[in-house]
PDB file of C-alpha atoms in Angstrom:
ATOM      1  CA  MET A  25     104.404  55.529  98.996  1.00 30.00           C
ATOM      2  CA  SER A  26     105.592  57.840  96.218  1.00 30.00           C
ATOM      3  CA  GLU A  27     108.615  59.999  96.871  1.00 32.00           C
ATOM      4  CA  GLN A  28     107.975  63.720  97.515  1.00 33.00           C
ATOM      5  CA  PRO A  29     109.444  66.042  94.852  1.00 32.00           C
ATOM      6  CA  THR A  30     112.393  68.191  95.860  1.00 35.00           C
ATOM      7  CA  ARG A  31     112.291  71.977  95.746  1.00 34.00           C
ATOM      8  CA  ARG A  32     114.588  71.857  92.707  1.00 35.00           C
ATOM      9  CA  ALA A  33     112.173  69.531  90.920  1.00 36.00           C
ATOM     10  CA  VAL A  34     109.211  71.769  91.753  1.00 31.00           C
ATOM     11  CA  LEU A  35     110.994  74.844  90.408  1.00 33.00           C
ATOM     12  CA  ALA A  36     112.131  73.024  87.283  1.00 36.00           C
ATOM     13  CA  ALA A  37     108.627  71.762  86.556  1.00 34.00           C
ATOM     14  CA  ALA A  38     107.130  75.181  87.154  1.00 35.00           C
ATOM     15  CA  ALA A  39     109.641  76.789  84.816  1.00 35.00           C
ATOM     16  CA  ALA A  40     108.312  74.598  82.024  1.00 35.00           C
ATOM     17  CA  LEU A  41     104.761  75.852  82.440  1.00 34.00           C
ATOM     18  CA  PRO A  42     103.466  78.518  80.062  1.00 33.00           C
ATOM     19  CA  ALA A  43     103.176  81.986  81.534  1.00 36.00           C
ATOM     20  CA  LEU A  44      99.678  83.126  82.393  1.00 34.00           C
ATOM     21  CA  PRO A  45      98.444  86.689  82.075  1.00 36.00           C
ATOM     22  CA  ALA A  46      98.620  88.905  85.126  1.00 39.00           C
ATOM     23  CA  VAL A  47      95.399  89.076  87.101  1.00 40.00           C
ATOM     24  CA  ALA A  48      92.796  91.334  85.515  1.00 39.00           C
ATOM     25  CA  ARG A  49      91.539  94.323  87.521  1.00 46.00           C
ATOM     26  CA  GLU A  50      89.101  97.105  87.040  1.00 53.00           C
ATOM     27  CA  GLY A  51      90.718 100.208  85.578  1.00 62.00           C
ATOM     28  CA  ALA A  52      93.949 100.712  83.706  1.00 89.00           C
ATOM     29  CA  PHE A  53      97.042  98.613  84.324  1.00 96.00           C
ATOM     30  CA  LEU A  54      98.955 101.876  84.836  1.00 97.00           C
ATOM     31  CA  GLU A  55      97.403 105.106  86.053  1.00 97.00           C
ATOM     32  CA  GLN A  56      99.105 108.494  85.962  1.00 97.00           C
ATOM     33  CA  VAL A  57      99.633 110.056  89.403  1.00 98.00           C
ATOM     34  CA  ALA A  58     102.030 112.939  88.604  1.00 98.00           C
ATOM     35  CA  ASP A  59     103.793 114.491  85.631  1.00 97.00           C
ATOM     36  CA  GLY A  60     105.689 111.593  84.045  1.00 97.00           C
ATOM     37  CA  ILE A  61     104.904 109.180  86.888  1.00 98.00           C
ATOM     38  CA  TRP A  62     102.604 106.206  86.528  1.00 98.00           C
ATOM     39  CA  MET A  63     101.492 103.640  89.066  1.00 98.00           C
ATOM     40  CA  HIS A  64     100.216 100.077  89.029  1.00 98.00           C
ATOM     41  CA  VAL A  65      98.059  99.471  92.100  1.00 98.00           C
ATOM     42  CA  GLY A  66      98.231  95.923  93.427  1.00 97.00           C
ATOM     43  CA  ASP A  67      95.546  94.089  95.344  1.00 97.00           C
ATOM     44  CA  THR A  68      95.516  94.821  99.090  1.00 97.00           C
ATOM     45  CA  ASP A  69      94.912  91.195 100.060  1.00 97.00           C
ATOM     46  CA  VAL A  70      97.489  88.548 100.951  1.00 96.00           C
ATOM     47  CA  PHE A  71      98.834  86.250  98.223  1.00 96.00           C
ATOM     48  CA  THR A  72      95.978  84.182  96.741  1.00 96.00           C
ATOM     49  CA  LYS A  73      95.261  82.271  93.569  1.00 96.00           C
ATOM     50  CA  ALA A  74      92.471  84.777  92.858  1.00 96.00           C
ATOM     51  CA  ASN A  75      94.831  87.773  92.724  1.00 96.00           C
ATOM     52  CA  ALA A  76      97.611  85.788  90.976  1.00 96.00           C
ATOM     53  CA  GLY A  77     100.140  87.264  93.389  1.00 97.00           C
ATOM     54  CA  ASP A  78      99.558  90.816  92.131  1.00 98.00           C
ATOM     55  CA  ILE A  79      99.593  92.523  95.533  1.00 98.00           C
ATOM     56  CA  ALA A  80     102.348  95.156  95.337  1.00 98.00           C
ATOM     57  CA  ASN A  81     102.450  98.598  93.781  1.00 98.00           C
ATOM     58  CA  VAL A  82     104.812  99.435  90.940  1.00 98.00           C
ATOM     59  CA  ALA A  83     105.936 102.876  89.761  1.00 98.00           C
ATOM     60  CA  VAL A  84     106.949 103.792  86.208  1.00 98.00           C
ATOM     61  CA  LEU A  85     108.814 107.045  85.579  1.00 98.00           C
ATOM     62  CA  GLU A  86     109.102 108.496  82.086  1.00 98.00           C
ATOM     63  CA  THR A  87     112.574 109.658  81.048  1.00 98.00           C
ATOM     64  CA  ALA A  88     114.136 110.822  77.794  1.00 97.00           C
ATOM     65  CA  ASP A  89     115.757 107.393  77.409  1.00 97.00           C
ATOM     66  CA  GLY A  90     112.791 105.184  78.260  1.00 97.00           C
ATOM     67  CA  ALA A  91     110.954 104.048  81.355  1.00 98.00           C
ATOM     68  CA  LEU A  92     112.426 103.622  84.811  1.00 98.00           C
ATOM     69  CA  ILE A  93     110.504 100.912  86.688  1.00 98.00           C
ATOM     70  CA  ILE A  94     110.471 100.865  90.476  1.00 98.00           C
ATOM     71  CA  ASP A  95     109.633  97.355  91.759  1.00 98.00           C
ATOM     72  CA  ALA A  96     108.726  94.403  89.571  1.00 98.00           C
ATOM     73  CA  GLY A  97     105.761  92.498  90.998  1.00 97.00           C
ATOM     74  CA  SER A  98     105.550  88.814  91.955  1.00 97.00           C
ATOM     75  CA  THR A  99     105.510  86.715  88.784  1.00 97.00           C
ATOM     76  CA  ARG A 100     107.068  86.320  85.361  1.00 97.00           C
ATOM     77  CA  ALA A 101     103.671  86.949  83.776  1.00 97.00           C
ATOM     78  CA  PHE A 102     103.321  90.250  85.604  1.00 98.00           C
ATOM     79  CA  GLY A 103     106.836  91.307  84.591  1.00 98.00           C
ATOM     80  CA  GLU A 104     106.061  90.492  80.965  1.00 97.00           C
ATOM     81  CA  ARG A 105     102.882  92.575  81.068  1.00 97.00           C
ATOM     82  CA  LEU A 106     104.786  95.432  82.662  1.00 98.00           C
ATOM     83  CA  ARG A 107     107.570  95.231  80.050  1.00 97.00           C
ATOM     84  CA  SER A 108     105.010  95.228  77.240  1.00 97.00           C
ATOM     85  CA  GLU A 109     103.374  98.361  78.654  1.00 96.00           C
ATOM     86  CA  VAL A 110     106.616 100.328  78.922  1.00 97.00           C
ATOM     87  CA  GLU A 111     107.795  99.257  75.475  1.00 96.00           C
ATOM     88  CA  THR A 112     104.525 100.368  73.908  1.00 95.00           C
ATOM     89  CA  ARG A 113     103.897 103.540  75.867  1.00 95.00           C
ATOM     90  CA  PHE A 114     107.263 104.904  76.939  1.00 96.00           C
ATOM     91  CA  GLY A 115     109.706 103.941  74.202  1.00 94.00           C
ATOM     92  CA  GLY A 116     111.313 101.025  76.010  1.00 97.00           C
ATOM     93  CA  LEU A 117     112.843 100.121  79.342  1.00 98.00           C
ATOM     94  CA  LEU A 118     115.809 102.031  80.748  1.00 98.00           C
ATOM     95  CA  ALA A 119     116.311 100.294  84.117  1.00 98.00           C
ATOM     96  CA  THR A 120     114.566  98.768  87.118  1.00 98.00           C
ATOM     97  CA  ILE A 121     115.040  99.692  90.778  1.00 98.00           C
ATOM     98  CA  LEU A 122     113.982  97.346  93.586  1.00 98.00           C
ATOM     99  CA  THR A 123     113.016  99.011  96.866  1.00 98.00           C
ATOM    100  CA  HIS A 124     113.632  95.952  99.082  1.00 98.00           C
ATOM    101  CA  HIS A 125     113.964  92.183  98.960  1.00 98.00           C
ATOM    102  CA  HIS A 126     110.421  90.848  99.457  1.00 98.00           C
ATOM    103  CA  PRO A 127     109.115  88.660  96.621  1.00 97.00           C
ATOM    104  CA  ASP A 128     105.980  90.657  95.831  1.00 98.00           C
ATOM    105  CA  HIS A 129     108.349  93.419  94.687  1.00 98.00           C
ATOM    106  CA  THR A 130     111.151  91.365  93.114  1.00 98.00           C
ATOM    107  CA  PHE A 131     109.919  88.139  91.500  1.00 97.00           C
ATOM    108  CA  GLY A 132     108.819  89.728  88.196  1.00 97.00           C
ATOM    109  CA  THR A 133     112.347  90.558  87.060  1.00 97.00           C
ATOM    110  CA  GLN A 134     112.819  87.934  84.324  1.00 95.00           C
ATOM    111  CA  ALA A 135     111.265  90.089  81.616  1.00 95.00           C
ATOM    112  CA  LEU A 136     113.416  93.053  82.707  1.00 97.00           C
ATOM    113  CA  ALA A 137     116.776  91.311  82.877  1.00 96.00           C
ATOM    114  CA  ASP A 138     118.338  92.717  79.695  1.00 96.00           C
ATOM    115  CA  ARG A 139     118.500  96.147  81.337  1.00 97.00           C
ATOM    116  CA  PRO A 140     120.033  97.190  84.668  1.00 98.00           C
ATOM    117  CA  ILE A 141     118.249  95.857  87.753  1.00 98.00           C
ATOM    118  CA  MET A 142     119.395  97.943  90.706  1.00 98.00           C
ATOM    119  CA  ALA A 143     119.100  97.521  94.483  1.00 98.00           C
ATOM    120  CA  LEU A 144     120.837  98.425  97.702  1.00 98.00           C
ATOM    121  CA  PRO A 145     123.676  95.897  98.251  1.00 98.00           C
ATOM    122  CA  LYS A 146     122.127  94.513 101.436  1.00 97.00           C
ATOM    123  CA  ALA A 147     118.765  94.118  99.703  1.00 98.00           C
ATOM    124  CA  ALA A 148     120.391  92.275  96.799  1.00 97.00           C
ATOM    125  CA  ALA A 149     122.049  89.861  99.233  1.00 97.00           C
ATOM    126  CA  LYS A 150     118.687  89.245 100.923  1.00 97.00           C
ATOM    127  CA  ILE A 151     117.018  88.535  97.578  1.00 96.00           C
ATOM    128  CA  GLU A 152     119.620  85.893  96.820  1.00 96.00           C
ATOM    129  CA  ALA A 153     119.495  84.363 100.288  1.00 96.00           C
ATOM    130  CA  ASN A 154     115.693  84.085 100.388  1.00 96.00           C
ATOM    131  CA  LYS A 155     114.926  83.244  96.759  1.00 95.00           C
ATOM    132  CA  ALA A 156     114.268  79.513  97.192  1.00 95.00           C
ATOM    133  CA  ASP A 157     112.120  79.871 100.309  1.00 95.00           C
ATOM    134  CA  TYR A 158     110.082  82.651  98.733  1.00 95.00           C
ATOM    135  CA  ALA A 159     109.580  80.534  95.622  1.00 95.00           C
ATOM    136  CA  ASP A 160     108.211  77.718  97.769  1.00 94.00           C
ATOM    137  CA  LEU A 161     105.781  80.147  99.412  1.00 93.00           C
ATOM    138  CA  LEU A 162     104.543  81.698  96.188  1.00 95.00           C
ATOM    139  CA  TYR A 163     104.139  78.443  94.284  1.00 94.00           C
ATOM    140  CA  ARG A 164     102.039  77.097  97.166  1.00 94.00           C
ATOM    141  CA  THR A 165      99.837  80.160  97.643  1.00 95.00           C
ATOM    142  CA  VAL A 166      99.567  81.610  94.132  1.00 95.00           C
ATOM    143  CA  GLY A 167      99.594  78.385  92.149  1.00 94.00           C
ATOM    144  CA  SER A 168      99.617  78.274  88.349  1.00 94.00           C
ATOM    145  CA  ALA A 169      99.969  82.047  87.939  1.00 95.00           C
ATOM    146  CA  MET A 170     103.561  81.546  89.101  1.00 95.00           C
ATOM    147  CA  GLY A 171     104.256  79.403  86.019  1.00 94.00           C
ATOM    148  CA  GLY A 172     107.824  79.822  84.801  1.00 94.00           C
ATOM    149  CA  THR A 173     108.761  82.380  87.454  1.00 95.00           C
ATOM    150  CA  ASN A 174     112.460  82.303  88.294  1.00 94.00           C
ATOM    151  CA  PRO A 175     113.489  85.805  89.382  1.00 95.00           C
ATOM    152  CA  VAL A 176     116.689  87.404  88.137  1.00 95.00           C
ATOM    153  CA  MET A 177     119.013  88.924  90.691  1.00 95.00           C
ATOM    154  CA  PRO A 178     119.998  92.627  90.714  1.00 97.00           C
ATOM    155  CA  ASN A 179     123.024  93.277  88.522  1.00 96.00           C
ATOM    156  CA  GLN A 180     123.900  96.802  89.692  1.00 97.00           C
ATOM    157  CA  SER A 181     124.153  98.415  93.113  1.00 97.00           C
ATOM    158  CA  ILE A 182     122.551 101.698  94.003  1.00 97.00           C
ATOM    159  CA  GLY A 183     123.069 103.861  97.070  1.00 97.00           C
ATOM    160  CA  GLU A 184     122.100 107.030  98.871  1.00 97.00           C
ATOM    161  CA  GLY A 185     122.104 110.318  97.021  1.00 98.00           C
ATOM    162  CA  PRO A 186     121.168 111.998  93.740  1.00 98.00           C
ATOM    163  CA  ILE A 187     121.147 110.114  90.457  1.00 97.00           C
ATOM    164  CA  THR A 188     119.887 111.001  86.983  1.00 98.00           C
ATOM    165  CA  PHE A 189     118.122 108.626  84.599  1.00 98.00           C
ATOM    166  CA  GLY A 190     117.496 109.852  81.078  1.00 97.00           C
ATOM    167  CA  GLY A 191     117.518 113.483  82.166  1.00 97.00           C
ATOM    168  CA  ARG A 192     115.237 112.852  85.162  1.00 98.00           C
ATOM    169  CA  SER A 193     116.962 113.736  88.438  1.00 98.00           C
ATOM    170  CA  LEU A 194     116.000 111.634  91.449  1.00 98.00           C
ATOM    171  CA  GLU A 195     117.077 111.365  95.073  1.00 98.00           C
ATOM    172  CA  MET A 196     117.751 107.913  96.520  1.00 98.00           C
ATOM    173  CA  LEU A 197     117.046 107.483 100.239  1.00 98.00           C
ATOM    174  CA  ALA A 198     118.705 104.442 101.847  1.00 98.00           C
ATOM    175  CA  LEU A 199     116.613 103.623 104.915  1.00 98.00           C
ATOM    176  CA  ALA A 200     115.559 100.651 107.049  1.00 98.00           C
ATOM    177  CA  GLY A 201     112.770  99.435 109.293  1.00 98.00           C
ATOM    178  CA  HIS A 202     110.388  97.418 107.184  1.00 98.00           C
ATOM    179  CA  THR A 203     113.504  95.431 106.281  1.00 98.00           C
ATOM    180  CA  SER A 204     117.188  95.951 106.952  1.00 97.00           C
ATOM    181  CA  ALA A 205     117.531  97.743 103.592  1.00 98.00           C
ATOM    182  CA  ASP A 206     114.632  99.871 102.338  1.00 98.00           C
ATOM    183  CA  LEU A 207     115.061 102.264  99.424  1.00 98.00           C
ATOM    184  CA  ALA A 208     112.754 105.228  98.918  1.00 98.00           C
ATOM    185  CA  VAL A 209     112.908 107.398  95.788  1.00 98.00           C
ATOM    186  CA  LEU A 210     112.064 111.102  95.651  1.00 98.00           C
ATOM    187  CA  ASP A 211     111.242 112.818  92.368  1.00 98.00           C
ATOM    188  CA  PRO A 212     112.025 116.483  93.169  1.00 98.00           C
ATOM    189  CA  ALA A 213     110.412 117.797  89.972  1.00 97.00           C
ATOM    190  CA  THR A 214     106.959 116.650  91.063  1.00 98.00           C
ATOM    191  CA  GLY A 215     107.510 116.243  94.801  1.00 98.00           C
ATOM    192  CA  THR A 216     106.486 112.584  94.548  1.00 98.00           C
ATOM    193  CA  LEU A 217     107.909 110.112  97.068  1.00 98.00           C
ATOM    194  CA  ILE A 218     107.989 106.427  96.082  1.00 98.00           C
ATOM    195  CA  ALA A 219     108.274 104.804  99.489  1.00 98.00           C
ATOM    196  CA  GLY A 220     108.173 101.058  98.902  1.00 98.00           C
ATOM    197  CA  ASP A 221     106.928  99.141 101.926  1.00 98.00           C
ATOM    198  CA  LEU A 222     107.947 101.798 104.392  1.00 98.00           C
ATOM    199  CA  LEU A 223     104.370 102.974 103.744  1.00 98.00           C
ATOM    200  CA  PHE A 224     101.105 101.035 103.586  1.00 98.00           C
ATOM    201  CA  LEU A 225      97.640 102.471 102.987  1.00 98.00           C
ATOM    202  CA  GLU A 226      94.359 100.603 103.453  1.00 98.00           C
ATOM    203  CA  ARG A 227      96.406  97.427 103.941  1.00 98.00           C
ATOM    204  CA  ALA A 228      97.949  95.937 107.098  1.00 98.00           C
ATOM    205  CA  PRO A 229     101.739  96.379 107.196  1.00 98.00           C
ATOM    206  CA  THR A 230     103.905  93.260 107.114  1.00 97.00           C
ATOM    207  CA  VAL A 231     106.551  92.800 109.791  1.00 96.00           C
ATOM    208  CA  PRO A 232     108.507  89.534 109.256  1.00 94.00           C
ATOM    209  CA  ASP A 233     111.792  91.409 108.865  1.00 95.00           C
ATOM    210  CA  ALA A 234     110.845  94.605 110.663  1.00 96.00           C
ATOM    211  CA  ASP A 235     112.721  96.640 113.235  1.00 96.00           C
ATOM    212  CA  ILE A 236     109.972  98.944 114.459  1.00 96.00           C
ATOM    213  CA  ALA A 237     112.339 101.428 116.113  1.00 96.00           C
ATOM    214  CA  LEU A 238     114.233 101.860 112.827  1.00 98.00           C
ATOM    215  CA  TRP A 239     110.933 102.021 110.951  1.00 98.00           C
ATOM    216  CA  TYR A 240     109.839 104.964 113.099  1.00 98.00           C
ATOM    217  CA  GLU A 241     113.135 106.730 112.332  1.00 98.00           C
ATOM    218  CA  SER A 242     112.566 106.234 108.612  1.00 98.00           C
ATOM    219  CA  LEU A 243     109.001 107.518 108.870  1.00 98.00           C
ATOM    220  CA  ASP A 244     110.334 110.644 110.578  1.00 98.00           C
ATOM    221  CA  LYS A 245     112.777 111.171 107.700  1.00 98.00           C
ATOM    222  CA  LEU A 246     110.022 110.738 105.115  1.00 98.00           C
ATOM    223  CA  ALA A 247     107.750 113.125 106.996  1.00 98.00           C
ATOM    224  CA  ALA A 248     110.499 115.760 107.043  1.00 97.00           C
ATOM    225  CA  ILE A 249     110.620 115.728 103.236  1.00 96.00           C
ATOM    226  CA  GLY A 250     107.015 116.902 103.003  1.00 96.00           C
ATOM    227  CA  PRO A 251     106.299 115.454  99.549  1.00 97.00           C
ATOM    228  CA  SER A 252     103.308 116.490  97.468  1.00 97.00           C
ATOM    229  CA  GLY A 253     102.382 112.865  96.798  1.00 98.00           C
ATOM    230  CA  TRP A 254     103.096 109.543  98.478  1.00 98.00           C
ATOM    231  CA  LEU A 255     103.266 106.291  96.525  1.00 98.00           C
ATOM    232  CA  PRO A 256     103.132 103.476  99.119  1.00 98.00           C
ATOM    233  CA  GLY A 257     104.217  99.902  98.600  1.00 98.00           C
ATOM    234  CA  HIS A 258     100.608  98.786  99.016  1.00 98.00           C
ATOM    235  CA  GLY A 259      97.424 100.788  98.647  1.00 98.00           C
ATOM    236  CA  PRO A 260      96.304 103.807  96.626  1.00 98.00           C
ATOM    237  CA  PHE A 261      98.272 106.929  95.762  1.00 98.00           C
ATOM    238  CA  ASP A 262      98.112 109.453  98.602  1.00 98.00           C
ATOM    239  CA  ARG A 263      98.212 113.249  98.398  1.00 97.00           C
ATOM    240  CA  LYS A 264      97.559 113.985 102.091  1.00 97.00           C
ATOM    241  CA  GLY A 265     100.125 111.972 104.051  1.00 97.00           C
ATOM    242  CA  THR A 266      97.481 109.489 105.193  1.00 98.00           C
ATOM    243  CA  ALA A 267      99.745 106.529 104.409  1.00 98.00           C
ATOM    244  CA  LEU A 268     102.435 107.791 106.762  1.00 98.00           C
ATOM    245  CA  ARG A 269      99.998 108.454 109.592  1.00 98.00           C
ATOM    246  CA  GLU A 270      98.202 105.133 109.102  1.00 98.00           C
ATOM    247  CA  THR A 271     101.420 103.119 108.954  1.00 98.00           C
ATOM    248  CA  ARG A 272     102.736 104.716 112.134  1.00 98.00           C
ATOM    249  CA  ALA A 273      99.435 104.282 113.963  1.00 98.00           C
ATOM    250  CA  TYR A 274      99.204 100.607 113.008  1.00 98.00           C
ATOM    251  CA  LEU A 275     102.754  99.942 114.182  1.00 98.00           C
ATOM    252  CA  ASP A 276     101.963 101.769 117.445  1.00 98.00           C
ATOM    253  CA  TRP A 277      98.904  99.572 117.949  1.00 98.00           C
ATOM    254  CA  LEU A 278     100.632  96.316 116.994  1.00 98.00           C
ATOM    255  CA  ASP A 279     103.610  96.978 119.258  1.00 97.00           C
ATOM    256  CA  ALA A 280     101.349  97.899 122.184  1.00 97.00           C
ATOM    257  CA  ARG A 281      99.027  94.924 121.574  1.00 97.00           C
ATOM    258  CA  LEU A 282     101.832  92.362 121.513  1.00 97.00           C
ATOM    259  CA  THR A 283     103.651  93.941 124.460  1.00 96.00           C
ATOM    260  CA  ASP A 284     100.457  93.783 126.505  1.00 96.00           C
ATOM    261  CA  ALA A 285      99.748  90.192 125.463  1.00 96.00           C
ATOM    262  CA  ALA A 286     103.247  89.091 126.458  1.00 95.00           C
ATOM    263  CA  ASN A 287     103.066  90.962 129.770  1.00 95.00           C
ATOM    264  CA  ARG A 288      99.784  89.165 130.545  1.00 94.00           C
ATOM    265  CA  GLY A 289     101.470  85.856 129.912  1.00 94.00           C
ATOM    266  CA  LEU A 290      99.390  84.966 126.872  1.00 95.00           C
ATOM    267  CA  SER A 291     100.632  82.381 124.411  1.00 94.00           C
ATOM    268  CA  ALA A 292     100.922  83.225 120.717  1.00 95.00           C
ATOM    269  CA  ILE A 293      97.707  81.267 120.056  1.00 95.00           C
ATOM    270  CA  GLU A 294      95.887  83.230 122.744  1.00 96.00           C
ATOM    271  CA  ALA A 295      97.204  86.517 121.344  1.00 95.00           C
ATOM    272  CA  MET A 296      95.914  85.586 117.882  1.00 93.00           C
ATOM    273  CA  ARG A 297      92.483  84.799 119.300  1.00 94.00           C
ATOM    274  CA  GLU A 298      92.106  88.438 120.365  1.00 93.00           C
ATOM    275  CA  PRO A 299      91.157  89.992 117.015  1.00 91.00           C
ATOM    276  CA  PRO A 300      92.247  93.465 115.889  1.00 95.00           C
ATOM    277  CA  PRO A 301      89.843  96.285 116.751  1.00 96.00           C
ATOM    278  CA  GLU A 302      87.428  97.375 114.034  1.00 96.00           C
ATOM    279  CA  ARG A 303      89.720 100.119 112.706  1.00 96.00           C
ATOM    280  CA  TRP A 304      92.512  97.661 111.930  1.00 97.00           C
ATOM    281  CA  ALA A 305      90.392  94.623 111.188  1.00 96.00           C
ATOM    282  CA  ALA A 306      88.958  96.537 108.214  1.00 97.00           C
ATOM    283  CA  LEU A 307      92.367  96.889 106.538  1.00 98.00           C
ATOM    284  CA  GLY A 308      93.209  94.751 103.533  1.00 98.00           C
ATOM    285  CA  ALA A 309      94.968  91.470 104.404  1.00 97.00           C
ATOM    286  CA  ASN A 310      93.591  91.387 107.939  1.00 97.00           C
ATOM    287  CA  PRO A 311      93.039  89.355 110.063  1.00 95.00           C
ATOM    288  CA  GLU A 312      95.494  87.092 108.193  1.00 95.00           C
ATOM    289  CA  GLU A 313      98.320  89.640 108.409  1.00 96.00           C
ATOM    290  CA  TYR A 314      97.777  90.187 112.123  1.00 97.00           C
ATOM    291  CA  GLY A 315      98.000  86.436 112.668  1.00 96.00           C
ATOM    292  CA  ARG A 316     101.224  86.280 110.656  1.00 94.00           C
ATOM    293  CA  SER A 317     102.632  89.160 112.707  1.00 96.00           C
ATOM    294  CA  VAL A 318     102.015  87.247 115.919  1.00 96.00           C
ATOM    295  CA  VAL A 319     103.639  84.099 114.541  1.00 94.00           C
ATOM    296  CA  GLN A 320     106.632  86.011 113.202  1.00 94.00           C
ATOM    297  CA  THR A 321     107.343  88.344 116.117  1.00 95.00           C
ATOM    298  CA  PHE A 322     105.701  87.211 119.363  1.00 94.00           C
ATOM    299  CA  ALA A 323     108.743  85.330 120.639  1.00 93.00           C
ATOM    300  CA  ARG A 324     110.627  88.626 120.815  1.00 92.00           C
ATOM    301  CA  TYR A 325     107.905  90.153 122.964  1.00 94.00           C
ATOM    302  CA  GLU A 326     107.833  87.097 125.225  1.00 93.00           C
ATOM    303  CA  ASN A 327     111.579  87.314 125.720  1.00 91.00           C
ATOM    304  CA  GLU A 328     111.303  90.971 126.687  1.00 90.00           C
ATOM    305  CA  ALA A 329     108.435  90.310 129.092  1.00 91.00           C
ATOM    306  CA  LEU A 330     109.908  87.120 130.571  1.00 81.00           C
ATOM    307  CA  PRO A 331     113.662  87.167 129.963  1.00 72.00           C
ATOM    308  CA  LEU A 332     115.281  83.749 130.153  1.00 55.00           C
ATOM    309  CA  LEU A 333     117.304  82.987 133.252  1.00 42.00           C
ATOM    310  CA  ARG A 334     120.986  82.915 132.523  1.00 40.00           C
TER     311      ARG A 334
END
């Protein structure tokens, strides 16, 4: 029997592959959503070979000194396409900000590494800690589109408060809930809120690292801002606050569904067999995302319903 390759060997072999172009979509790669703010809209499905891992939204903000990118996509090829766009259209790249540590937002950083890559310190530590496992996941599910992807770690920290990039004043909001370190960015000039994965629209939220109670607190803080436009981590640009309402409602439903299943003594398999109702089943990435949520979180609900004897 032949010996199975190690993770290091898989990554080394993949790094030698030529980069492939990012997945083609209808419409422009970047679409303008506010004055000086552009958005790439990712697919609302889970990672697949068909979408080449391009499932997360990216924001590009024009400044006097070049483009500020917020989130970097999933692959080297995507990052290269993004870098080419900002060099051609916005006079170059100023810096990149990562909203949290998940790979669909961080694995495209190679082509951006000669400029500052900024993240909350806790998010940067999570990127480093999870890099190898995330690489395994993406190479398995996305396949050849991951060719040569070896993400670069953040090289500068960013924190709560106001900061100016190339004459563009922004407000950094250090929050938590979707992960232990979620960064949202407010552009006061346009009233646009770039929320990362604190907000989902037309796509089922992901909860592997979630603390739903903290997520609700963050949603309350975002709602209090009252922005004129909401740029979610997944799904289309939103001018009506639908993303906030939909995200909260889905979390309400998921929490209630899993609490009820645990209280009825169902196993995780039995809970997964009860499909989401039509409203939530119609979201992008479902029912796969619902199944993942059960696998990732149901033990916590079982422990609350049936605490272990001590």
